[in-house]
Amino acid sequence: MKMMKSLYVGAALLVAATMAVPAAAQESPLKRGSVWVASRIDVLPGQNPAYTDYLATQWKKEMEWGKSQGHILSYRIMSTNHARTGEPDIILLIEYKDYASAAERDAISKRFNEAMNTDRLKTAAANLEREKIRTSMGSTEYQEWIVR
């Protein structure tokens, strides 16, 4: 009988302990940080000078505009050493402060187009023109997690 009573008390304590989680333990030890976009680029044979010129001029101008507006925190151009088949030659990294809402993205896009003296059709044409010197292999978004 004493053993059964001890078993019931132990079970009750175990249930109570799992229900009485302190508020601090419920908070995640990680905090969401900035958002990174990594774009994988395959530069077509013989087109490296043309693409690096684009990166050093127009792309950099666009990134600096984003930094001046506070949307972009940093940007990097990474080259792949000894790229194998199917791997990108270049990875473009852009660090954004956070995810923008749809309305914010529309407003940013409008200001960007005005600052760059472009519009949706000109941008599409420029993207098509760049396909002659590189192939976009897609982009991936990452969000930094910061340990508190």
PDB file of C-alpha atoms in Angstrom:
ATOM      1  CA  MET A   1       0.000   0.000   0.000  1.00  0.00           C
ATOM      2  CA  LYS A   2       2.839   2.355   0.914  1.00  0.00           C
ATOM      3  CA  MET A   3       4.520   1.532  -2.393  1.00  0.00           C
ATOM      4  CA  MET A   4       1.328   2.341  -4.377  1.00  0.00           C
ATOM      5  CA  LYS A   5       0.946   5.643  -2.538  1.00  0.00           C
ATOM      6  CA  SER A   6       4.561   6.540  -3.380  1.00  0.00           C
ATOM      7  CA  LEU A   7       3.934   5.623  -7.033  1.00  0.00           C
ATOM      8  CA  TYR A   8       0.838   7.871  -7.199  1.00  0.00           C
ATOM      9  CA  VAL A   9       2.661  10.757  -5.516  1.00  0.00           C
ATOM     10  CA  GLY A  10       5.607  10.340  -7.884  1.00  0.00           C
ATOM     11  CA  ALA A  11       3.336  10.308 -10.944  1.00  0.00           C
ATOM     12  CA  ALA A  12       1.473  13.371  -9.699  1.00  0.00           C
ATOM     13  CA  LEU A  13       4.751  15.232  -9.150  1.00  0.00           C
ATOM     14  CA  LEU A  14       5.944  14.305 -12.644  1.00  0.00           C
ATOM     15  CA  VAL A  15       2.730  15.606 -14.232  1.00  0.00           C
ATOM     16  CA  ALA A  16       2.873  18.796 -12.150  1.00  0.00           C
ATOM     17  CA  ALA A  17       6.513  19.379 -13.088  1.00  0.00           C
ATOM     18  CA  THR A  18       5.757  19.181 -16.798  1.00  0.00           C
ATOM     19  CA  MET A  19       2.858  21.614 -16.485  1.00  0.00           C
ATOM     20  CA  ALA A  20       4.698  24.193 -14.385  1.00  0.00           C
ATOM     21  CA  VAL A  21       7.273  25.289 -16.965  1.00  0.00           C
ATOM     22  CA  PRO A  22       8.774  28.660 -16.078  1.00  0.00           C
ATOM     23  CA  ALA A  23       8.042  31.503 -18.484  1.00  0.00           C
ATOM     24  CA  ALA A  24      11.755  31.910 -19.249  1.00  0.00           C
ATOM     25  CA  ALA A  25      11.958  28.292 -20.400  1.00  0.00           C
ATOM     26  CA  GLN A  26       9.107  28.853 -22.848  1.00  0.00           C
ATOM     27  CA  GLU A  27      11.033  31.609 -24.650  1.00  0.00           C
ATOM     28  CA  SER A  28      13.255  30.404 -27.465  1.00  0.00           C
ATOM     29  CA  PRO A  29      16.995  30.648 -26.883  1.00  0.00           C
ATOM     30  CA  LEU A  30      17.254  31.933 -30.458  1.00  0.00           C
ATOM     31  CA  LYS A  31      16.276  35.324 -31.834  1.00  0.00           C
ATOM     32  CA  ARG A  32      15.613  35.907 -35.519  1.00  0.00           C
ATOM     33  CA  GLY A  33      18.188  38.111 -37.206  1.00  0.00           C
ATOM     34  CA  SER A  34      18.775  39.450 -40.676  1.00  0.00           C
ATOM     35  CA  VAL A  35      17.679  37.755 -43.898  1.00  0.00           C
ATOM     36  CA  TRP A  36      20.233  36.621 -46.478  1.00  0.00           C
ATOM     37  CA  VAL A  37      19.593  35.869 -50.141  1.00  0.00           C
ATOM     38  CA  ALA A  38      22.189  33.776 -51.944  1.00  0.00           C
ATOM     39  CA  SER A  39      21.909  33.854 -55.747  1.00  0.00           C
ATOM     40  CA  ARG A  40      23.827  31.204 -57.661  1.00  0.00           C
ATOM     41  CA  ILE A  41      25.282  32.377 -60.980  1.00  0.00           C
ATOM     42  CA  ASP A  42      26.864  30.356 -63.788  1.00  0.00           C
ATOM     43  CA  VAL A  43      28.912  32.694 -65.972  1.00  0.00           C
ATOM     44  CA  LEU A  44      28.886  31.521 -69.566  1.00  0.00           C
ATOM     45  CA  PRO A  45      32.213  30.665 -71.253  1.00  0.00           C
ATOM     46  CA  GLY A  46      34.154  33.775 -72.275  1.00  0.00           C
ATOM     47  CA  GLN A  47      31.715  36.123 -70.519  1.00  0.00           C
ATOM     48  CA  ASN A  48      33.520  36.630 -67.211  1.00  0.00           C
ATOM     49  CA  PRO A  49      34.836  40.134 -68.112  1.00  0.00           C
ATOM     50  CA  ALA A  50      31.384  41.315 -69.186  1.00  0.00           C
ATOM     51  CA  TYR A  51      29.688  39.924 -66.083  1.00  0.00           C
ATOM     52  CA  THR A  52      32.294  41.255 -63.654  1.00  0.00           C
ATOM     53  CA  ASP A  53      31.919  44.681 -65.306  1.00  0.00           C
ATOM     54  CA  TYR A  54      28.154  44.479 -64.693  1.00  0.00           C
ATOM     55  CA  LEU A  55      28.725  43.536 -61.044  1.00  0.00           C
ATOM     56  CA  ALA A  56      31.216  46.363 -60.518  1.00  0.00           C
ATOM     57  CA  THR A  57      28.914  48.980 -62.041  1.00  0.00           C
ATOM     58  CA  GLN A  58      25.147  48.442 -62.200  1.00  0.00           C
ATOM     59  CA  TRP A  59      24.814  45.733 -59.537  1.00  0.00           C
ATOM     60  CA  LYS A  60      26.996  47.662 -57.084  1.00  0.00           C
ATOM     61  CA  LYS A  61      24.986  50.843 -57.774  1.00  0.00           C
ATOM     62  CA  GLU A  62      21.763  48.974 -56.968  1.00  0.00           C
ATOM     63  CA  MET A  63      23.220  47.472 -53.780  1.00  0.00           C
ATOM     64  CA  GLU A  64      24.521  50.839 -52.593  1.00  0.00           C
ATOM     65  CA  TRP A  65      21.087  52.386 -53.196  1.00  0.00           C
ATOM     66  CA  GLY A  66      19.535  49.637 -51.053  1.00  0.00           C
ATOM     67  CA  LYS A  67      22.088  50.296 -48.302  1.00  0.00           C
ATOM     68  CA  SER A  68      21.418  54.046 -48.425  1.00  0.00           C
ATOM     69  CA  GLN A  69      17.693  53.317 -47.957  1.00  0.00           C
ATOM     70  CA  GLY A  70      18.355  51.003 -45.007  1.00  0.00           C
ATOM     71  CA  HIS A  71      16.947  47.879 -46.699  1.00  0.00           C
ATOM     72  CA  ILE A  72      20.285  46.205 -47.379  1.00  0.00           C
ATOM     73  CA  LEU A  73      22.777  45.743 -44.551  1.00  0.00           C
ATOM     74  CA  SER A  74      25.595  44.259 -46.618  1.00  0.00           C
ATOM     75  CA  TYR A  75      26.384  42.457 -49.837  1.00  0.00           C
ATOM     76  CA  ARG A  76      29.128  40.156 -51.051  1.00  0.00           C
ATOM     77  CA  ILE A  77      30.332  38.592 -54.273  1.00  0.00           C
ATOM     78  CA  MET A  78      31.746  35.115 -53.706  1.00  0.00           C
ATOM     79  CA  SER A  79      33.512  33.041 -56.320  1.00  0.00           C
ATOM     80  CA  THR A  80      33.516  29.273 -56.292  1.00  0.00           C
ATOM     81  CA  ASN A  81      37.000  27.830 -56.358  1.00  0.00           C
ATOM     82  CA  HIS A  82      37.179  24.869 -58.710  1.00  0.00           C
ATOM     83  CA  ALA A  83      33.452  24.734 -59.522  1.00  0.00           C
ATOM     84  CA  ARG A  84      32.298  21.295 -60.583  1.00  0.00           C
ATOM     85  CA  THR A  85      29.587  20.598 -63.134  1.00  0.00           C
ATOM     86  CA  GLY A  86      26.285  21.943 -61.887  1.00  0.00           C
ATOM     87  CA  GLU A  87      27.844  24.300 -59.349  1.00  0.00           C
ATOM     88  CA  PRO A  88      27.759  28.097 -59.672  1.00  0.00           C
ATOM     89  CA  ASP A  89      30.807  30.167 -60.581  1.00  0.00           C
ATOM     90  CA  ILE A  90      29.623  33.092 -58.465  1.00  0.00           C
ATOM     91  CA  ILE A  91      27.333  33.462 -55.470  1.00  0.00           C
ATOM     92  CA  LEU A  92      25.838  36.884 -54.818  1.00  0.00           C
ATOM     93  CA  LEU A  93      25.004  37.377 -51.128  1.00  0.00           C
ATOM     94  CA  ILE A  94      22.678  40.165 -50.020  1.00  0.00           C
ATOM     95  CA  GLU A  95      21.877  40.722 -46.339  1.00  0.00           C
ATOM     96  CA  TYR A  96      18.538  42.424 -45.683  1.00  0.00           C
ATOM     97  CA  LYS A  97      17.521  43.784 -42.289  1.00  0.00           C
ATOM     98  CA  ASP A  98      14.308  41.700 -42.292  1.00  0.00           C
ATOM     99  CA  TYR A  99      11.456  40.388 -44.397  1.00  0.00           C
ATOM    100  CA  ALA A 100       9.483  43.248 -45.926  1.00  0.00           C
ATOM    101  CA  SER A 101       5.697  43.099 -46.214  1.00  0.00           C
ATOM    102  CA  ALA A 102       4.096  43.013 -49.665  1.00  0.00           C
ATOM    103  CA  ALA A 103       3.109  46.678 -49.366  1.00  0.00           C
ATOM    104  CA  GLU A 104       6.652  47.611 -48.300  1.00  0.00           C
ATOM    105  CA  ARG A 105       8.131  45.668 -51.231  1.00  0.00           C
ATOM    106  CA  ASP A 106       5.855  47.521 -53.664  1.00  0.00           C
ATOM    107  CA  ALA A 107       6.850  50.900 -52.196  1.00  0.00           C
ATOM    108  CA  ILE A 108      10.561  49.981 -52.251  1.00  0.00           C
ATOM    109  CA  SER A 109      10.266  48.774 -55.844  1.00  0.00           C
ATOM    110  CA  LYS A 110       8.635  52.033 -56.902  1.00  0.00           C
ATOM    111  CA  ARG A 111      11.364  54.127 -55.227  1.00  0.00           C
ATOM    112  CA  PHE A 112      14.053  51.864 -56.704  1.00  0.00           C
ATOM    113  CA  ASN A 113      12.656  52.211 -60.232  1.00  0.00           C
ATOM    114  CA  GLU A 114      12.570  55.993 -59.861  1.00  0.00           C
ATOM    115  CA  ALA A 115      16.135  56.134 -58.492  1.00  0.00           C
ATOM    116  CA  MET A 116      17.483  53.824 -61.220  1.00  0.00           C
ATOM    117  CA  ASN A 117      15.404  55.472 -63.953  1.00  0.00           C
ATOM    118  CA  THR A 118      13.838  52.156 -64.914  1.00  0.00           C
ATOM    119  CA  ASP A 119      10.530  50.308 -64.873  1.00  0.00           C
ATOM    120  CA  ARG A 120       9.237  46.738 -64.960  1.00  0.00           C
ATOM    121  CA  LEU A 121       9.686  46.376 -68.738  1.00  0.00           C
ATOM    122  CA  LYS A 122      13.219  47.836 -68.789  1.00  0.00           C
ATOM    123  CA  THR A 123      14.194  45.587 -65.885  1.00  0.00           C
ATOM    124  CA  ALA A 124      12.869  42.517 -67.701  1.00  0.00           C
ATOM    125  CA  ALA A 125      14.783  43.491 -70.840  1.00  0.00           C
ATOM    126  CA  ALA A 126      17.997  43.985 -68.833  1.00  0.00           C
ATOM    127  CA  ASN A 127      17.551  40.563 -67.208  1.00  0.00           C
ATOM    128  CA  LEU A 128      17.074  38.992 -70.634  1.00  0.00           C
ATOM    129  CA  GLU A 129      20.201  40.758 -71.909  1.00  0.00           C
ATOM    130  CA  ARG A 130      22.228  39.389 -68.977  1.00  0.00           C
ATOM    131  CA  GLU A 131      21.178  35.851 -69.935  1.00  0.00           C
ATOM    132  CA  LYS A 132      23.652  36.235 -72.820  1.00  0.00           C
ATOM    133  CA  ILE A 133      26.547  36.353 -70.343  1.00  0.00           C
ATOM    134  CA  ARG A 134      25.301  34.295 -67.383  1.00  0.00           C
ATOM    135  CA  THR A 135      22.680  31.822 -66.263  1.00  0.00           C
ATOM    136  CA  SER A 136      20.882  32.312 -62.989  1.00  0.00           C
ATOM    137  CA  MET A 137      20.800  29.017 -61.110  1.00  0.00           C
ATOM    138  CA  GLY A 138      18.234  30.278 -58.606  1.00  0.00           C
ATOM    139  CA  SER A 139      18.296  31.887 -55.185  1.00  0.00           C
ATOM    140  CA  THR A 140      17.895  30.680 -51.642  1.00  0.00           C
ATOM    141  CA  GLU A 141      16.773  32.736 -48.647  1.00  0.00           C
ATOM    142  CA  TYR A 142      18.239  32.209 -45.206  1.00  0.00           C
ATOM    143  CA  GLN A 143      17.399  33.868 -41.916  1.00  0.00           C
ATOM    144  CA  GLU A 144      20.088  34.243 -39.316  1.00  0.00           C
ATOM    145  CA  TRP A 145      19.315  32.928 -35.833  1.00  0.00           C
ATOM    146  CA  ILE A 146      21.127  34.627 -33.009  1.00  0.00           C
ATOM    147  CA  VAL A 147      21.709  32.793 -29.738  1.00  0.00           C
ATOM    148  CA  ARG A 148      20.455  34.979 -26.887  1.00  0.00           C
TER     149      ARG A 148
END
